[in-house]
mmCIF file of C-alpha atoms in Angstrom:
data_model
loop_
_atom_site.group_PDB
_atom_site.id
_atom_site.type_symbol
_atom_site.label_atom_id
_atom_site.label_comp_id
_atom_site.label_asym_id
_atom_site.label_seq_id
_atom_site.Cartn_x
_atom_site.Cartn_y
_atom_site.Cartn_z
ATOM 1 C CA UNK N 247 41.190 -6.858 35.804
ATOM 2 C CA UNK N 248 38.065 -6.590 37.334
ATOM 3 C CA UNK N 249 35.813 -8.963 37.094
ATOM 4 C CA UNK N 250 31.758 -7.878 36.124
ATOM 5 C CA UNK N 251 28.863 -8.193 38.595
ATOM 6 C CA UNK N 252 25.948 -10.627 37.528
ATOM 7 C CA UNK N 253 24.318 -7.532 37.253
ATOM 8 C CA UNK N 254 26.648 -5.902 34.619
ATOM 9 C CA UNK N 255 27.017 -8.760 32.486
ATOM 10 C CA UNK N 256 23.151 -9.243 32.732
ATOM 11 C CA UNK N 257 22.821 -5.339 31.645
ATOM 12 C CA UNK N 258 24.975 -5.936 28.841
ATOM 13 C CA UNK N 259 22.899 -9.353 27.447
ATOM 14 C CA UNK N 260 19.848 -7.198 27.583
ATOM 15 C CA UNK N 261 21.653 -4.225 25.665
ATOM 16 C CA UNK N 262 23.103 -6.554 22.826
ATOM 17 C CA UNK N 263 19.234 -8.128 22.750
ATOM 18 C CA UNK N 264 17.832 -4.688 22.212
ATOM 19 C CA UNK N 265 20.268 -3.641 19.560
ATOM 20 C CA UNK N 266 19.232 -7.110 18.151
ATOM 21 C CA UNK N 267 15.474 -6.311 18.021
ATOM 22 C CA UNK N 268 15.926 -2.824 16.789
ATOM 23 C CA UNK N 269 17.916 -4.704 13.619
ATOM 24 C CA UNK N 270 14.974 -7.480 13.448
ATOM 25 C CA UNK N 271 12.135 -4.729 13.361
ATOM 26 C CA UNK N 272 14.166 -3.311 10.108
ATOM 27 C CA UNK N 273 14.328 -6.359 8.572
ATOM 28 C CA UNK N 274 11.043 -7.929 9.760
ATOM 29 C CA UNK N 275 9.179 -4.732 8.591
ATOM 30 C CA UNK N 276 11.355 -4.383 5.262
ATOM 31 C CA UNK N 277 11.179 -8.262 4.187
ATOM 32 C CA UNK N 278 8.119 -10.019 5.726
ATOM 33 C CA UNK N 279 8.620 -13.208 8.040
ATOM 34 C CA UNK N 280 9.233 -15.021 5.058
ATOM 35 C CA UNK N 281 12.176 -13.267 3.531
ATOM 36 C CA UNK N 282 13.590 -12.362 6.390
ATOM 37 C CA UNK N 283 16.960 -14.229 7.417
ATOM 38 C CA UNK N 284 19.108 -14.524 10.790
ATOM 39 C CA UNK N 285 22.080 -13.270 8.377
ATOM 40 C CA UNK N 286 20.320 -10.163 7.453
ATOM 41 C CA UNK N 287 19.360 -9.402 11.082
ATOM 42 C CA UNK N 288 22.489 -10.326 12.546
ATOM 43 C CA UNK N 289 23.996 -7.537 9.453
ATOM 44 C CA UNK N 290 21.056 -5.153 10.351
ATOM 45 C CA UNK N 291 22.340 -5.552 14.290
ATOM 46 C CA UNK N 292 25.751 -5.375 13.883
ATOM 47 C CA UNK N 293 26.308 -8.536 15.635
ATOM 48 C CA UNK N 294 27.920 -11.883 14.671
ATOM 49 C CA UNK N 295 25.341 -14.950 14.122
ATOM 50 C CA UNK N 296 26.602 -16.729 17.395
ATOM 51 C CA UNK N 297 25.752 -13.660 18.940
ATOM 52 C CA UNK N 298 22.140 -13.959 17.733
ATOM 53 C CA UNK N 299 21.843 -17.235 18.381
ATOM 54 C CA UNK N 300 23.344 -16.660 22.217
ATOM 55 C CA UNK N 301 20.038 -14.157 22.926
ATOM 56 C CA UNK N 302 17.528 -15.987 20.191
ATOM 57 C CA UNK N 303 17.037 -19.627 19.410
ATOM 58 C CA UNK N 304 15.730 -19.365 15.805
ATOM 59 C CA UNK N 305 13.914 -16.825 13.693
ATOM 60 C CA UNK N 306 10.837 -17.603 15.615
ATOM 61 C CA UNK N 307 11.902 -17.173 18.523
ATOM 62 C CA UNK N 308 13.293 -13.503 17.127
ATOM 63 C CA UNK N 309 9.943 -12.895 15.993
ATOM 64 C CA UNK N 310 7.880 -13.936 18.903
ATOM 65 C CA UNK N 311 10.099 -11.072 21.313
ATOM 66 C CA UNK N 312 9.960 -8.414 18.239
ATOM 67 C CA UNK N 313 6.064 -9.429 18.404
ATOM 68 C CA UNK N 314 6.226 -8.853 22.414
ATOM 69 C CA UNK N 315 8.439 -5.279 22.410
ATOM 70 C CA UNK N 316 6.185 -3.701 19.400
ATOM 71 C CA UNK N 317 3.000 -4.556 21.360
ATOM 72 C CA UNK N 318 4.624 -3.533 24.777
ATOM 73 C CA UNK N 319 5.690 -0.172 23.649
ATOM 74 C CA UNK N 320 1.997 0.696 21.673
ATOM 75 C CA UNK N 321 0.341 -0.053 25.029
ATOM 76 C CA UNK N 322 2.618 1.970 26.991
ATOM 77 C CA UNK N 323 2.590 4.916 24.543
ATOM 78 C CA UNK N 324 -1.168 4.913 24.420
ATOM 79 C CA UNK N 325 -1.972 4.193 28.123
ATOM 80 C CA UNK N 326 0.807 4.873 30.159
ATOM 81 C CA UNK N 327 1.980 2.593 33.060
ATOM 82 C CA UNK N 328 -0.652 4.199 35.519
ATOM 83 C CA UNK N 329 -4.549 3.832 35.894
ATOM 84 C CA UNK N 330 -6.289 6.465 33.763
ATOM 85 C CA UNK N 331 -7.576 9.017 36.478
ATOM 86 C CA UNK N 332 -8.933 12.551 35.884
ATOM 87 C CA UNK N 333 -11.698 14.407 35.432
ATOM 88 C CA UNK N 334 -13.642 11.832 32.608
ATOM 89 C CA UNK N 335 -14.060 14.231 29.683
ATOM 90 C CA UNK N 336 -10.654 15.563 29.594
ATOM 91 C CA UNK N 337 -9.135 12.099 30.541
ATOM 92 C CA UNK N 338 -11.106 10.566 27.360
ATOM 93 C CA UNK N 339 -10.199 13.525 25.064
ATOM 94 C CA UNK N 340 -6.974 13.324 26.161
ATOM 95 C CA UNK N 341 -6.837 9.748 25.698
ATOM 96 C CA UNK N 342 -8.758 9.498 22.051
ATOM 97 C CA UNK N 343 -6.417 12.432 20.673
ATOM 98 C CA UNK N 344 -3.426 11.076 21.731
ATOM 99 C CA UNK N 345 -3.643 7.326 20.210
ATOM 100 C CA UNK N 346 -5.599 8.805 17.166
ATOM 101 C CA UNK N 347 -2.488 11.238 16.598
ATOM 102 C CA UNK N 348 -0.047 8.400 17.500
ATOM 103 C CA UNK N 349 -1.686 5.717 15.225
ATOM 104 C CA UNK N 350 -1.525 8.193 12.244
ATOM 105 C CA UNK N 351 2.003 9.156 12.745
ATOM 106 C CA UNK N 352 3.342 5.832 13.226
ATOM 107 C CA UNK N 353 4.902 3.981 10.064
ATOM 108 C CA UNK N 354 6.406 1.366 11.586
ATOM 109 C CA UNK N 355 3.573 -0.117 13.658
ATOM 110 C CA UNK N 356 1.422 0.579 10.516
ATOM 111 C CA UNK N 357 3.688 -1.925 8.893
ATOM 112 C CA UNK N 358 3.802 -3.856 12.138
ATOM 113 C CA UNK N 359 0.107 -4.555 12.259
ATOM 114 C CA UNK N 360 0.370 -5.272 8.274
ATOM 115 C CA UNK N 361 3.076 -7.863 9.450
ATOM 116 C CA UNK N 362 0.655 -9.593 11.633
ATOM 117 C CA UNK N 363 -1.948 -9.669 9.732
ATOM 118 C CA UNK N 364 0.049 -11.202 7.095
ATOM 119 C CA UNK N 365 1.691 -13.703 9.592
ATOM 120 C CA UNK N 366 -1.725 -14.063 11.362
ATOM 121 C CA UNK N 367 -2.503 -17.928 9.415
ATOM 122 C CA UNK N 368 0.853 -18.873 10.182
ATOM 123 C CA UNK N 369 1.576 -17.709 14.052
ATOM 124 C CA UNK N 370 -1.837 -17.541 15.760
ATOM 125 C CA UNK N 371 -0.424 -17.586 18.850
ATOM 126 C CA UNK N 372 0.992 -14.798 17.844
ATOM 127 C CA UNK N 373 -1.593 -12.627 16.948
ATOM 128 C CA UNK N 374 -3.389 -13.982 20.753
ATOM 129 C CA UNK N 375 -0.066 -12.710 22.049
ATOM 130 C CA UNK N 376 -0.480 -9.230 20.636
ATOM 131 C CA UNK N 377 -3.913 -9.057 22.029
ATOM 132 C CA UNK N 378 -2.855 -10.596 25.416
ATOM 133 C CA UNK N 379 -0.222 -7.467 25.675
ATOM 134 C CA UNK N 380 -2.092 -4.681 23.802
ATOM 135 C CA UNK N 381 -5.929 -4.882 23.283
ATOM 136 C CA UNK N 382 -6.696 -6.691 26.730
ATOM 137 C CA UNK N 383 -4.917 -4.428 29.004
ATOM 138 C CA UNK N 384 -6.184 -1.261 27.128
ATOM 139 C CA UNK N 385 -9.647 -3.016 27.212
ATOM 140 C CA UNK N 386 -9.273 -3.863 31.019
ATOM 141 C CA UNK N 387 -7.592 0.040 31.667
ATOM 142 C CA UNK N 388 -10.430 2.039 29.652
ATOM 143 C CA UNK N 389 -13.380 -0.558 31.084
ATOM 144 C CA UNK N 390 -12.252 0.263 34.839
ATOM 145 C CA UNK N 391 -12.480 4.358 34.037
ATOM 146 C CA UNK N 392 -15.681 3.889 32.736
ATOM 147 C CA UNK N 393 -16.830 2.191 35.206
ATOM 148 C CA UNK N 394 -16.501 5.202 37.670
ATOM 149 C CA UNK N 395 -20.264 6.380 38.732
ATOM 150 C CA UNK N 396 -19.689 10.034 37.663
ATOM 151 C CA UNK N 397 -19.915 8.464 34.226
ATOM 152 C CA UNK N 398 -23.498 6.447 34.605
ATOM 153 C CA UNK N 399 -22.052 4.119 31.881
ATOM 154 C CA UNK N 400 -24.677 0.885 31.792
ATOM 155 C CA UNK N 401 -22.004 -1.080 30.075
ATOM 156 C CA UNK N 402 -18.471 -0.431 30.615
ATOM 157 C CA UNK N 403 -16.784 -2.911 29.167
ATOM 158 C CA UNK N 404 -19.209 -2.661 25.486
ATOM 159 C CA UNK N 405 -18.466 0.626 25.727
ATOM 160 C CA UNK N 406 -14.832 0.043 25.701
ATOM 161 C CA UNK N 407 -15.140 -2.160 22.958
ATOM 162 C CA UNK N 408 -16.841 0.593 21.465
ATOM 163 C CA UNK N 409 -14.402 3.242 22.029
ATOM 164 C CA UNK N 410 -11.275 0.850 20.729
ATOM 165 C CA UNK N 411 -13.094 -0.741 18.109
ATOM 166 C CA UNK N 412 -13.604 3.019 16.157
ATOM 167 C CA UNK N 413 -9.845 3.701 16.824
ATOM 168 C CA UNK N 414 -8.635 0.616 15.696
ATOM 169 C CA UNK N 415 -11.023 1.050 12.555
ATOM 170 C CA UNK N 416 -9.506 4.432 11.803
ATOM 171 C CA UNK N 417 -5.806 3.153 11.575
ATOM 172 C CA UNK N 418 -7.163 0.136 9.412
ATOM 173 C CA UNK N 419 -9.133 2.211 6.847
ATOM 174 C CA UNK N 420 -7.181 5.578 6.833
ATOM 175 C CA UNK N 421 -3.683 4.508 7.594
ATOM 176 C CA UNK N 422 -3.609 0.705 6.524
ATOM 177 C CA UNK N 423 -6.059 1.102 3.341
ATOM 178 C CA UNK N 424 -6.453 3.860 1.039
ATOM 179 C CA UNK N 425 -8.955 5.243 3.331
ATOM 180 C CA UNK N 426 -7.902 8.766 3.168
ATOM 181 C CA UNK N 427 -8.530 9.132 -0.346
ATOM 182 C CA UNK N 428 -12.222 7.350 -0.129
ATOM 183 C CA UNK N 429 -13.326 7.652 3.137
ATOM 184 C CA UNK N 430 -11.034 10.650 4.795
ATOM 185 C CA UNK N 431 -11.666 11.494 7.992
ATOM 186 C CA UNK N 432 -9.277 13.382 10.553
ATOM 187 C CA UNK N 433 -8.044 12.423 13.769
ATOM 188 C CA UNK N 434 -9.000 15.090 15.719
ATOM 189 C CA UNK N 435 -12.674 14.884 14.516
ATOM 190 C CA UNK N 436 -13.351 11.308 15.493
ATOM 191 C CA UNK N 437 -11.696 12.387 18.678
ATOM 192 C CA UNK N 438 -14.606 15.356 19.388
ATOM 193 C CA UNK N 439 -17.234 12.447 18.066
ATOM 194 C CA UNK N 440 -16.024 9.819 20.600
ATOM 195 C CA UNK N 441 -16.177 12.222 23.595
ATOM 196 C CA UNK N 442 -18.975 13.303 22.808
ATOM 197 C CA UNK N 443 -20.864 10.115 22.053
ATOM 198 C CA UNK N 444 -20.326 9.492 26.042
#
């Protein structure tokens, strides 16, 4: 019998941790923080409690890593790993039609970010967390492309503000709120408006 590498074994933790957080995010976004149970994630996982209890201490702990993979995966999905480079127009375009479209087509984090909201009293840390991972780096990412002299921004950083601040209005009111039957407006538009603002 052979016997398995660190690495291996180490692969396989971080498989049976994934297939736990895919079961929590069900659960989590289903039932709230409250209502939610290690039984019914360990069910939702397919994995025995000792198993959940081997990769996460407690339902907080659960919570704090589902908090850290959602926000993880919206920055990477919106930004990419690599500095935004590119002709400025068609980078920003590019950049405003993509998380725009994403945001709008995206149930689960729409009930993610309701879940934090909701949980916001209760975990603050958590809610610093989420902007630690998501809203600084794509603050810190779109201030350091505006900041490139073909642009003649005065403020780069208020601009990025700005710029993130109108997108992460639009989810709130027209994918969060019964914005699209008060106050519709389409992704694609805002898009064109944002652009063309700079």
């Amino acid at each position: 019998m052979e016997i398995p590498t660190e690495s291996a074994a180490q692969r396989r933790f971080d498989q049976k941790a994934e297939q736990i957080l895919t079961g929590a995010t069900q659960i989590f976004l289903q039932r709230g923080y409250e209502r939610a149970s290690m039984d019914k994630v360990a069910k939702a996982s397919g994995v025995s409690k000792q198993t959940l209890y081997s990769h996460f201490a407690d339902k907080e702990a659960l919570f704090v890593a589902l908090v850290d993979k959602m926000s993880r995966r919206r920055l990477e999905e919106a930004f990419g790993s690599a500095p935004l480079k590119g002709e400025p127009k068609a980078v920003l375009s590019q950049l405003a039609r993509t998380t725009l479209t994403q945001l709008s087509a995206d149930e689960d984090y729409h009930d993610f970010v309701r879940l934090m909201i909701a949980e916001s009293k209760r975990f603050p840390g958590l809610v610093e967390k989420f902007m630690l991972n998501v809203t600084r780096p794509s603050l810190l990412k779109l201030t350091e492309f505006l900041s490139s002299p073909d642009l003649n921004i005065e403020d780069p950083e208020a601009t990025a503000h700005v710029l993130l601040g109108a997108v992460v209005f639009f989810m709130l009111t027209q994918e969060i709120m019964p914005g699209k039957a008060v106050i519709p407006m389409e992704a694609d538009r805002l898009a064109t408006a944002l652009v063309a603002l700079l």
